[in-house]
Short mmCIF file of C-alpha atoms and ligand atoms in Angstrom, two decimals:
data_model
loop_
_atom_site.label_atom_id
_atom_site.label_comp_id
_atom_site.label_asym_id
_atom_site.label_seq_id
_atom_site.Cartn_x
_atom_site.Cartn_y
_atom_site.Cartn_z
CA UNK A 1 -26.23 -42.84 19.88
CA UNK A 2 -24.19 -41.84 22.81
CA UNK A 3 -21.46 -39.90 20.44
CA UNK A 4 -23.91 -38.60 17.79
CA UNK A 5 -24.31 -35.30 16.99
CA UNK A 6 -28.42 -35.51 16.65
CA UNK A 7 -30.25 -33.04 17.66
CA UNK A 8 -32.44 -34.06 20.24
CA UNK A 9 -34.13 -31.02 21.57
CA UNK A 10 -34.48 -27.24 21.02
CA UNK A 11 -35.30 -24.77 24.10
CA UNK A 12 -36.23 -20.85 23.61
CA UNK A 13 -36.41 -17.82 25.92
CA UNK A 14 -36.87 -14.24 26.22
CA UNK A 15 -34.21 -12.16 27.61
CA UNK A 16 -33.23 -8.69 27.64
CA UNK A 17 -30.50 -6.79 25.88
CA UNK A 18 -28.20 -3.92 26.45
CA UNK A 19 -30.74 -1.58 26.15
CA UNK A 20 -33.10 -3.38 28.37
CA UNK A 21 -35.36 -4.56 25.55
CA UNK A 22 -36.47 -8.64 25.23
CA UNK A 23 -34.14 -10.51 22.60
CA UNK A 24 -34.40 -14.27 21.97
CA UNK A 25 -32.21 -16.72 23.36
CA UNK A 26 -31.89 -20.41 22.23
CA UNK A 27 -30.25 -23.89 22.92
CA UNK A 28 -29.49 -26.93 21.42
CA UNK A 29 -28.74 -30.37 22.87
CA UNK A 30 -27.38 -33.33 21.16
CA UNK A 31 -27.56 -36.71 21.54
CA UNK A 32 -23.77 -36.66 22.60
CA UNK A 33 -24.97 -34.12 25.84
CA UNK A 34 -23.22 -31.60 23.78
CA UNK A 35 -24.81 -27.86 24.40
CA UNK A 36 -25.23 -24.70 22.44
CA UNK A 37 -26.71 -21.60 23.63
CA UNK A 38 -26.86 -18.03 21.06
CA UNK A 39 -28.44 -14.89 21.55
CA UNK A 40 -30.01 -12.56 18.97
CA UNK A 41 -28.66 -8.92 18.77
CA UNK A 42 -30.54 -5.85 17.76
CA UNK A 43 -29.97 -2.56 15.99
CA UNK A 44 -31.75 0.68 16.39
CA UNK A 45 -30.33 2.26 12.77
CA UNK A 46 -32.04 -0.53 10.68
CA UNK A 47 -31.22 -0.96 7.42
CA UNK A 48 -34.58 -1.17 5.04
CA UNK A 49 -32.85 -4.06 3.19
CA UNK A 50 -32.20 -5.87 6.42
CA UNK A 51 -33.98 -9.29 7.29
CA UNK A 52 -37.40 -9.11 9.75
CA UNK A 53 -36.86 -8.75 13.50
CA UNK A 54 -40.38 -10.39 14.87
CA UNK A 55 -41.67 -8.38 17.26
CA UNK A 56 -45.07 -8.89 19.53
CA UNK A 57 -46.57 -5.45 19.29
CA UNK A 58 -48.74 -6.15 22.21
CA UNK A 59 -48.46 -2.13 23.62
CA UNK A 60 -49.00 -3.30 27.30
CA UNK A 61 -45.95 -5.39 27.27
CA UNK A 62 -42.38 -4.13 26.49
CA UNK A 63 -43.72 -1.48 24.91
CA UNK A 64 -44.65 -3.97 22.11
CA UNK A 65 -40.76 -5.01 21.88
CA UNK A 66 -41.82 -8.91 23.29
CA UNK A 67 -40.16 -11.64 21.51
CA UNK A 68 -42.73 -14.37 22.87
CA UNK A 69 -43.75 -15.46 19.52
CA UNK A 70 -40.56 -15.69 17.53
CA UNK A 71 -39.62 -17.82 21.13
CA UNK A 72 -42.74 -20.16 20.56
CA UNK A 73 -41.64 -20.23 16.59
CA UNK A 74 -38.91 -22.12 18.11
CA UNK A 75 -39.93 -24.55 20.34
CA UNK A 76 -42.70 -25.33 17.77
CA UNK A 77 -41.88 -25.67 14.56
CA UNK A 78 -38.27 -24.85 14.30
CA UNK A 79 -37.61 -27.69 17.18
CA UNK A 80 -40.22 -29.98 14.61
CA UNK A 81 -38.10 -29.31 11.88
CA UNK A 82 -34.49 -29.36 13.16
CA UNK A 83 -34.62 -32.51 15.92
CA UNK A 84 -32.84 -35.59 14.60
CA UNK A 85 -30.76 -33.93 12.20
CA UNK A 86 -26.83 -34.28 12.71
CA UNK A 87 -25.69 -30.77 13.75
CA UNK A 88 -22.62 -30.83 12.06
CA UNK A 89 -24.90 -30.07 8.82
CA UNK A 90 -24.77 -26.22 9.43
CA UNK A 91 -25.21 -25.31 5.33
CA UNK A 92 -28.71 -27.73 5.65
CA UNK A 93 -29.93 -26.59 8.74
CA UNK A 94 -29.51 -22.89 8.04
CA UNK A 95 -31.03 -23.69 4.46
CA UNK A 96 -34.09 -25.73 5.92
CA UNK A 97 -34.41 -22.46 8.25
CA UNK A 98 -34.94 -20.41 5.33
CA UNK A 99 -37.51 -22.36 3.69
CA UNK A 100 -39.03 -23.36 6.42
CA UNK A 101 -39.78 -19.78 7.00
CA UNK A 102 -40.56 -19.53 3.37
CA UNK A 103 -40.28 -15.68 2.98
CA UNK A 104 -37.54 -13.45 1.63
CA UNK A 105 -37.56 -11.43 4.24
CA UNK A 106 -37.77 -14.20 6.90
CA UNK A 107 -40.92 -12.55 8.11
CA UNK A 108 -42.78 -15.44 8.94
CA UNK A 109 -41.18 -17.22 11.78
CA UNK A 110 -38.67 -14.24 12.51
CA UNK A 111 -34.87 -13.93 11.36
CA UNK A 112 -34.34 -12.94 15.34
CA UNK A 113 -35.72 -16.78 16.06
CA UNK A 114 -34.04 -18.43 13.22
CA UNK A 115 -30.28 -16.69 13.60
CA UNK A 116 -30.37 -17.63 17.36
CA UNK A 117 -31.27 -21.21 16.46
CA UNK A 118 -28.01 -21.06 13.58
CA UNK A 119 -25.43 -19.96 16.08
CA UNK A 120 -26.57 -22.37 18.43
CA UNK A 121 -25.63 -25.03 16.25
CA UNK A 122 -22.40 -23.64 15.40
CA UNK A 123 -22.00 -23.72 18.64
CA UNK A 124 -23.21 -26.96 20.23
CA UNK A 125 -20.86 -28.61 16.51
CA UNK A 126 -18.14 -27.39 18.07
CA UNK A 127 -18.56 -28.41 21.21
CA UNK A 128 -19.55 -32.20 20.07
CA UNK A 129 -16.01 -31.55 17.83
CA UNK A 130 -14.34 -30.86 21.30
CA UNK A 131 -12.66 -27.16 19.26
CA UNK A 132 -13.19 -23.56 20.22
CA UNK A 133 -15.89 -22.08 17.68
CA UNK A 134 -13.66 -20.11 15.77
CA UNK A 135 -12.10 -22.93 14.32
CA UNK A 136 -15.42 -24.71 13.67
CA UNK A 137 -16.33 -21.52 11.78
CA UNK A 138 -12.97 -21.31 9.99
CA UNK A 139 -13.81 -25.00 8.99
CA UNK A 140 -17.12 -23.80 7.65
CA UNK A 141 -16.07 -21.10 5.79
CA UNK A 142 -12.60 -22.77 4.62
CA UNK A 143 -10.51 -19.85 4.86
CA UNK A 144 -7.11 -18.74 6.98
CA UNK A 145 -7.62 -17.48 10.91
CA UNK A 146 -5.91 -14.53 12.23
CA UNK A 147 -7.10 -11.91 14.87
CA UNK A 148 -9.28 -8.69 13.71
CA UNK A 149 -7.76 -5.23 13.78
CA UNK A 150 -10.89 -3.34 16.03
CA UNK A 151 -12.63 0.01 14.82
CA UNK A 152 -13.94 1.46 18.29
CA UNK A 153 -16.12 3.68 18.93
CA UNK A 154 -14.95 7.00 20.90
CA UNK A 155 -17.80 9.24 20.32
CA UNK A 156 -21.50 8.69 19.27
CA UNK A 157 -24.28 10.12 17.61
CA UNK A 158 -27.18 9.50 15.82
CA UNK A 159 -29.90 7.00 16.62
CA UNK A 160 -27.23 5.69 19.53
CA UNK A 161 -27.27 8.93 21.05
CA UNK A 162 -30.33 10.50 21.10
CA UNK A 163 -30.02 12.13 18.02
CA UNK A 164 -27.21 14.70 19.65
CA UNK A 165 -25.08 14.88 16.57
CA UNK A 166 -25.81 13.94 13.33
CA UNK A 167 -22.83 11.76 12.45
CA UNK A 168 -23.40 8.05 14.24
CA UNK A 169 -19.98 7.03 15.22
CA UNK A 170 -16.31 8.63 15.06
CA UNK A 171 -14.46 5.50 15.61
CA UNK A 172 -10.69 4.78 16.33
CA UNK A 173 -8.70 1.99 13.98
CA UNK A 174 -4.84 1.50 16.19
CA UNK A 175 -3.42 1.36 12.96
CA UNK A 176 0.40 1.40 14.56
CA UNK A 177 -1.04 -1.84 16.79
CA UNK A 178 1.42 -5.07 16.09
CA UNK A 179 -0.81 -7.34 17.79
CA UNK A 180 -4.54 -7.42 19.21
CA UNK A 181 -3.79 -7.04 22.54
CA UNK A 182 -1.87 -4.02 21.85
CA UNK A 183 -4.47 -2.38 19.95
CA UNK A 184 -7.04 -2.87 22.48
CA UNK A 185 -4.63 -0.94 25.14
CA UNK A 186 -4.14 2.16 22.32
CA UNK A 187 -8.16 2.14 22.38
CA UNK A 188 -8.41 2.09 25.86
CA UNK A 189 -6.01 4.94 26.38
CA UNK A 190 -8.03 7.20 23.64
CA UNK A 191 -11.20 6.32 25.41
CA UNK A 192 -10.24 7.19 28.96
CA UNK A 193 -8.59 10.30 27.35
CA UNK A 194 -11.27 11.33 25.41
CA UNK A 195 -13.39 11.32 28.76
CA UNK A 196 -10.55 13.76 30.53
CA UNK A 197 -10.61 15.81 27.64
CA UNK A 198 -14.76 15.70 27.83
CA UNK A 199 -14.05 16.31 31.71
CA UNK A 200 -11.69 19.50 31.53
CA UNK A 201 -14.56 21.30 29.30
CA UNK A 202 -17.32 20.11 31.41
CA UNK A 203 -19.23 18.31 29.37
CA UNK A 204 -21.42 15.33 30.19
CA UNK A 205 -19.48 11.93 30.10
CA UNK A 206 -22.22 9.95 30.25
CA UNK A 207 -22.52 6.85 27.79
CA UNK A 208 -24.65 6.37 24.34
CA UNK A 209 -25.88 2.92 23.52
CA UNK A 210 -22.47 1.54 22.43
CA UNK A 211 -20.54 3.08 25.26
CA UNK A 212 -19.32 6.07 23.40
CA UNK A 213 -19.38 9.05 24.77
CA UNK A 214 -21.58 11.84 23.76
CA UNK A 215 -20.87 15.43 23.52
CA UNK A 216 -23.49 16.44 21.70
CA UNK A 217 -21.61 19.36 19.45
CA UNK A 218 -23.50 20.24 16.78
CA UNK A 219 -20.96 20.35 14.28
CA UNK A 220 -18.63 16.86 12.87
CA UNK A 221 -15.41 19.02 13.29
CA UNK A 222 -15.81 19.74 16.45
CA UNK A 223 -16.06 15.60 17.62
CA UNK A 224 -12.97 15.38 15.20
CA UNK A 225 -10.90 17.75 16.86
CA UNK A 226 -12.16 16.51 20.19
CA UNK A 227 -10.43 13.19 18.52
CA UNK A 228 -7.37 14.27 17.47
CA UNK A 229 -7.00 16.16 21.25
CA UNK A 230 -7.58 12.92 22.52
CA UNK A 231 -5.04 11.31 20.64
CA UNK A 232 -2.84 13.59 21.95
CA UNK A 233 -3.30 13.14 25.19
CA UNK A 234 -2.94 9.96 24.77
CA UNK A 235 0.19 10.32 23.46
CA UNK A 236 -0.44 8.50 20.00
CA UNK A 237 0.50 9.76 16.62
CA UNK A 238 -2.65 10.32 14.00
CA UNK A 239 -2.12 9.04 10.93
CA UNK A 240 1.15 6.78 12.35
CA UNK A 241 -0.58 5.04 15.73
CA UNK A 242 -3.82 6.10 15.10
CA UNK A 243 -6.65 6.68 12.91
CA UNK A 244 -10.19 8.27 12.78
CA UNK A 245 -13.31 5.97 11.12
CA UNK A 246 -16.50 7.20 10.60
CA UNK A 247 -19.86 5.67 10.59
CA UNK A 248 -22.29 8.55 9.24
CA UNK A 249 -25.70 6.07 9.20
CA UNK A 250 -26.59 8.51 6.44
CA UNK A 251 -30.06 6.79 5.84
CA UNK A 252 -31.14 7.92 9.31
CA UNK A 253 -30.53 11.60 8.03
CA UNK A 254 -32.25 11.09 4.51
CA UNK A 255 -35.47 12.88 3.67
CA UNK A 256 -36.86 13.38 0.59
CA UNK A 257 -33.67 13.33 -1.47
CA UNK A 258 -31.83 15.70 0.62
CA UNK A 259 -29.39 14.59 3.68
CA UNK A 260 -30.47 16.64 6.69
CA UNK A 261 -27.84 17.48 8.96
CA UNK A 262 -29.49 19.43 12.00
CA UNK A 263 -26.26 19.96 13.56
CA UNK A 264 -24.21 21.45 10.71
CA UNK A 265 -27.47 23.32 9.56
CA UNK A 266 -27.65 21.91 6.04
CA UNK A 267 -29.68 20.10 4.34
CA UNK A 268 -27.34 18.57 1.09
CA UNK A 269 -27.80 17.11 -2.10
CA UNK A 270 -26.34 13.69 -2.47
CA UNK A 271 -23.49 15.82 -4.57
CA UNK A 272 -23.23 18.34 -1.44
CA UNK A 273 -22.95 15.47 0.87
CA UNK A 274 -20.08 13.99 -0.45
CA UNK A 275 -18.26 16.85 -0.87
CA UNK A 276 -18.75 17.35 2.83
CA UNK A 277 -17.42 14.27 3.83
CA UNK A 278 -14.63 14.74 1.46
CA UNK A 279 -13.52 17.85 3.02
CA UNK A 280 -13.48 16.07 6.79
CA UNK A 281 -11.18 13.34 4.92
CA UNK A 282 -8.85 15.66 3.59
CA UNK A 283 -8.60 17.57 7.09
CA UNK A 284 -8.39 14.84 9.40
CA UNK A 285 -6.50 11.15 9.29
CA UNK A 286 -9.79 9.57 8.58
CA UNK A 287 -9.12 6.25 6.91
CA UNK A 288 -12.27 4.47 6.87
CA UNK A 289 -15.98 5.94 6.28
CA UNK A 290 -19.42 3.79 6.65
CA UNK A 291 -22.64 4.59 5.28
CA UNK A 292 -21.64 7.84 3.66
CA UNK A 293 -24.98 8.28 1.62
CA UNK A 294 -28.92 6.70 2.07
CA UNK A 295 -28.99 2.90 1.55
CA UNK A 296 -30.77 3.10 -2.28
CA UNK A 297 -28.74 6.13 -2.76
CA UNK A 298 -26.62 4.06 -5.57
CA UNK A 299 -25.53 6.73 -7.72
CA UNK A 300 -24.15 8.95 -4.99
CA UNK A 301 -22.62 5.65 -3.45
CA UNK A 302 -20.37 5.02 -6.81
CA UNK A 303 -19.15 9.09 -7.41
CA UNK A 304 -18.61 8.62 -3.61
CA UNK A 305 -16.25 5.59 -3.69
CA UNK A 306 -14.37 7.32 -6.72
CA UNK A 307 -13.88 10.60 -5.45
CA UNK A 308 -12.19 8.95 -1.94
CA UNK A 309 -9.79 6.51 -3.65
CA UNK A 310 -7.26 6.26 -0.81
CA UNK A 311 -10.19 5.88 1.72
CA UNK A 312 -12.04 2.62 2.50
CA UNK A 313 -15.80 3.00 2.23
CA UNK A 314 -17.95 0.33 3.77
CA UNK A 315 -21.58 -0.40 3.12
CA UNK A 316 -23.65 -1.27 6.01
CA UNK A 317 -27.58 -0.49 5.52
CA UNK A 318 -26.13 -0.55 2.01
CA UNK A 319 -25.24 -3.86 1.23
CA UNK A 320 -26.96 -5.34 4.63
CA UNK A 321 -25.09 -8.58 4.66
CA UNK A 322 -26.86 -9.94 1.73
CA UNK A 323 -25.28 -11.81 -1.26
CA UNK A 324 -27.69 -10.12 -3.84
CA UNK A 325 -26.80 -7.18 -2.80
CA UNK A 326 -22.79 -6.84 -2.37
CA UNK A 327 -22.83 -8.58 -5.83
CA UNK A 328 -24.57 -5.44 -7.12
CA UNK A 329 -22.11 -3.34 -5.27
CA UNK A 330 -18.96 -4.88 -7.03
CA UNK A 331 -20.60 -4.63 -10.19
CA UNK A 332 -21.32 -0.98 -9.69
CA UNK A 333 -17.37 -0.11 -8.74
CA UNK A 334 -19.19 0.94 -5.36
CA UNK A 335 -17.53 0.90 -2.15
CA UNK A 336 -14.47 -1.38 -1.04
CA UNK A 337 -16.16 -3.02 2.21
CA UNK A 338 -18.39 -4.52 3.91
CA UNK A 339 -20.20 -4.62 7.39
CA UNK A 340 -21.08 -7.92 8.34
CA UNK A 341 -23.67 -8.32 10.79
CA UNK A 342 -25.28 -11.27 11.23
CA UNK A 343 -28.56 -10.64 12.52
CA UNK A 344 -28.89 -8.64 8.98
CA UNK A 345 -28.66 -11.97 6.93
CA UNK A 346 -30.48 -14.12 9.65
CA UNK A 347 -28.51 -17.53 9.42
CA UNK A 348 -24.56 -18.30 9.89
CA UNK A 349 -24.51 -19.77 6.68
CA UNK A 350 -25.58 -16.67 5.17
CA UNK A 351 -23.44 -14.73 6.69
CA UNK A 352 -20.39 -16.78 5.60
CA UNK A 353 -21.83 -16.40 1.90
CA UNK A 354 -21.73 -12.86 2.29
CA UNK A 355 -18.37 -12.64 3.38
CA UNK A 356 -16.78 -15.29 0.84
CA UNK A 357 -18.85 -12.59 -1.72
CA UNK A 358 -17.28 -9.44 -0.41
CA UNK A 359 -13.93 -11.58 -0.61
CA UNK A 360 -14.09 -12.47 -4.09
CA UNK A 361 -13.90 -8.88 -5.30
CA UNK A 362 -11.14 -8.19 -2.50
CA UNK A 363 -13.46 -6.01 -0.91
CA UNK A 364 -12.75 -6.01 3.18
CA UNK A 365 -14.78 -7.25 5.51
CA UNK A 366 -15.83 -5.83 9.25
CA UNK A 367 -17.29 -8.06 11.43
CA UNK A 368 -19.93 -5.96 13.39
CA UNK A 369 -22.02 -5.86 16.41
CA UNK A 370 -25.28 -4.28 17.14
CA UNK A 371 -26.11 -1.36 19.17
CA UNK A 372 -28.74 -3.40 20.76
CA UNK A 373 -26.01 -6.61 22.30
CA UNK A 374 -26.01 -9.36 25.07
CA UNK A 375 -23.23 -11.05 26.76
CA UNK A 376 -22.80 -13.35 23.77
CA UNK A 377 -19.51 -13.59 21.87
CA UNK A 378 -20.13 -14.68 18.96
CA UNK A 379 -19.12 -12.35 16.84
CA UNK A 380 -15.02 -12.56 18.11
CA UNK A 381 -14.96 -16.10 17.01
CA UNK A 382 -16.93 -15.28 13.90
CA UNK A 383 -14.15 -12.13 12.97
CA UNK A 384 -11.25 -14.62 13.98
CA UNK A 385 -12.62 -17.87 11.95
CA UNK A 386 -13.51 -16.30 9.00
CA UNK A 387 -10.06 -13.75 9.01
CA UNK A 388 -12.42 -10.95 8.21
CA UNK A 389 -9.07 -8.63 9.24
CA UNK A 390 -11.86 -6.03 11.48
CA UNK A 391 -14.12 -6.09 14.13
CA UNK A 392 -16.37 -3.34 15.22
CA UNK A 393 -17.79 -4.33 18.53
CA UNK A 394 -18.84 -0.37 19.66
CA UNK A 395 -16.38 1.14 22.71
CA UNK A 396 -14.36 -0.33 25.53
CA UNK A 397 -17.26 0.33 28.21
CA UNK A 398 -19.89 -1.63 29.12
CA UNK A 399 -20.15 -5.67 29.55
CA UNK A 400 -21.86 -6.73 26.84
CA UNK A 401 -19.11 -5.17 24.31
CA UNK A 402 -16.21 -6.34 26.80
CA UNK A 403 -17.56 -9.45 26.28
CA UNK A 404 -16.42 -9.66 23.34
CA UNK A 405 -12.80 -8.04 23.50
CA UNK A 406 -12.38 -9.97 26.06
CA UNK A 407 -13.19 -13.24 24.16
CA UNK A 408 -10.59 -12.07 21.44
CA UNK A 409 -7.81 -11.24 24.37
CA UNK A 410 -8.42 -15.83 25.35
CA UNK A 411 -8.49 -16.18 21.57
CA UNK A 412 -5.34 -14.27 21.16
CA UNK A 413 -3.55 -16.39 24.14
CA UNK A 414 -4.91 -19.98 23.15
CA UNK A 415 -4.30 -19.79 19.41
CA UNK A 416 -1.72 -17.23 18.47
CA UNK A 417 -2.72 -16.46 14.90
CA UNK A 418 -1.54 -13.72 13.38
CA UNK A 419 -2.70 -10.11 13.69
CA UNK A 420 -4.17 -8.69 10.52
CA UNK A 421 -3.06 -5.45 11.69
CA UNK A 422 -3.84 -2.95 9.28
CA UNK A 423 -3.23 -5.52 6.08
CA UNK A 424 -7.34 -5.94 6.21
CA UNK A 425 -7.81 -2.50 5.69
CA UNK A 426 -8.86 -1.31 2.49
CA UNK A 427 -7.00 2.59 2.71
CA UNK A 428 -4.64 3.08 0.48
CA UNK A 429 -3.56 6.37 2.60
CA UNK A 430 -2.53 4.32 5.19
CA UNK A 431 0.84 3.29 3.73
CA UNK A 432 1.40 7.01 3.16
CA UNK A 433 1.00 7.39 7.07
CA UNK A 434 2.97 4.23 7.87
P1 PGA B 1 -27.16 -0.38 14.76
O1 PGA B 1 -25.84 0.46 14.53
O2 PGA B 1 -26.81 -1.67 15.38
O3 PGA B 1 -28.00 0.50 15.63
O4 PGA B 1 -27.77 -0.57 13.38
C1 PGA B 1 -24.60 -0.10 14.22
C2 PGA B 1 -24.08 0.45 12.91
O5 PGA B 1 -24.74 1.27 12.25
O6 PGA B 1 -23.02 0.04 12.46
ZN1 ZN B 2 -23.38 1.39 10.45
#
């Protein structure tokens, strides 16, 4: 008994995230003494595909955020169901999750309860295995390690910003990076120079949700050229060091079949809309674009992802993590990535299905955080174990997303895998800039 890797107990508790509002945290103990602890993230541009974050809604506390019952989901019948099975079984305790739950959308006991409980047993495996958890995940999801090439977010928008500009994130990718390290020092000098730049024109450098900063222009080439001036006082090449990502969170800005773009003063057609983006592609070194069009826009999504061949076009609210729905994607021709968030799919295994789906079709994968985070680091061991080649963990500011590059820097020194550089990248353009 002393060595086995039962589960013995399950423990549950509210705690806040980076945005001050209650997440759930849980542990697992084994018979072995082994440990695992996991915390839920949270996003504020949900997708509608996405699985069901259980909130209280009692008004008078959190402002109906609370997380007490998805907590007591836990350390009732989740800890019912899970004690006394061996740990190690991550495929059956993530499926006895789900149907324990018994809904699609994991409504009933709360994908925030059940993901925390997954990790946590990825976590306390690993730990009874005596290996760091990326390994234990690259066991689980049988494929090569190496170390993510990050897409970091420089300026924000959107839902993460108070709705200052209608784009969500213009991201930077270190495309000229050799190794992770090196990347994360290329971000770090656009970030601090985007700030001076910010400075010299007096605007507010205050930070969005992510730790971007916000200018709050009204117009997307105006935060691009504040980009490419920040590359260049960074001293970094665009399009041969560096290169521009956007996330547009285009569901957030669709109403009644049209995409409403306050900023720009325009409210486009699908048809307009990518003809828009299209134009800021050809202009600017922009390799990478998420969520160009609404999440059930599918039509729009395909003429999209054939009109930008050189360009990689990820599907977040799109394809939401799910197996279902990437499938439908590669059978479509539509997009060539995929975010991969795992509070979206609600279990570990889940998420590993997702990405082995996205694989299958070579599409690329992008490990992702939430704008809603917690010290947890999950998600660096999850982008190195499964070699999803990117990681998009929001900007260099703030703990909860140093947290996490700094997890990568002790993965970086411990394992030395190699860097997927810009090999997980799914722009053709970029060996035109190389
Ligand atoms: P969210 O944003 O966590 O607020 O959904 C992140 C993203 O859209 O990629
Ligand atoms: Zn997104």
């Amino acid at each position: 008994m002393k060595s086995s890797p039962t589960i013995i107990a399950l423990d549950a508790r509210q705690i806040l995230d980076s945005r001050g509002r209650p997440t759930v945290e849980a542990d697992i103990r084994l018979a072995d003494g082994s440990f695992g602890r996991a915390c839920a993230p949270s996003g504020a541009s949900t997708g509608r595909h996405e699985v069901w974050e259980l909130r209280d809604r009692q008004p008078n506390r959190y402002d109906g955020l609370g997380v007490l019952s998805a907590v007591a989901n836990i350390k009732g019948e989740i800890a019912a169901a899970l004690i006394g099975r061996d740990v190690q079984d991550q495929e059956g305790i993530d499926s006895a999750l789900v149907a324990l739950d018994g809904t699609s959308s994991l409504k009933r006991l709360g994908a925030n309860a059940l993901l925390a409980v997954s990790m946590a047993a990825a976590r306390a495996a690993a730990t009874h295995r005596c290996v760091p958890l990326y390994h234990y995940i690259a066991e689980l999801a049988g494929t090569a390690m190496s170390m993510p090439m990050p897409m970091t977010n420089i300026l924000s928008g959107g839902a993460h910003a108070g709705r200052g500009m209608d784009l969500q994130d213009f991201l930077t990718i270190p495309v000229g990076a050799e190794s992770y390290s090196e990347a994360l020092e290329m971000i770090s000098r656009v970030r601090s120079a985007a700030a001076s730049v910010m400075q010299s024109e007096n605007l507010s450098t205050l930070l969005a949700d992510e730790g971007g900063l916000s200018p709050g222009y009204s117009k997307a080439e105006q935060a691009l050229t504040l980009m490419m001036r920040s590359f260049e006082a960074a001293g970094l090449r665009p399009g041969i060091d560096i290169g521009i990502a956007l996330d547009v969170a285009a569901s957030e800005l669709y109403e009644d079949g049209r995409y409403v773009l306050k900023g720009e003063k325009q409210r486009f057609s699908g048809e307009e809309m990518i003809s828009f983006l299209a134009g800021l592609a050809r202009n600017f070194p922009i390799i990478s674009i998420e969520d160009a069009l609404d999440q059930d826009d599918w039509d729009h999504w395909r003429h999209f992802t054939s009109e930008l061949p050189n360009v990689q076009i990820v599907g977040d609210d799109l394809f939401v993590t799910n197996v279902d729905r990437i499938r439908l994607g590669i059978d479509r021709n539509v997009a060539n990535a995929a975010l991969i968030k795992l509070n979206q799919n609600g279990t570990l295994s889940g998420t590993l299905s997702a990405i082995s789906m996205a694989r299958s079709a070579s599409y690329a994968t992008v490990v992702s955080a939430r704008s809603g985070e917690t010290e947890d680091t999950f998600i660096a061991d999850l982008a190195v174990g499964t070699g999803a080649g990117q990681i998009k963990i929001g900007s260099v500011r703030n703990s909860e997303r140093l947290a996490k590059y700094n997890q990568l820097l002790r993965i970086e020194e411990d394992a030395r895998l190699p860097f997927a550089g810009v090999k997980g990248i799914r722009a053709s353009n970029l060996a035109l800039a190389r």
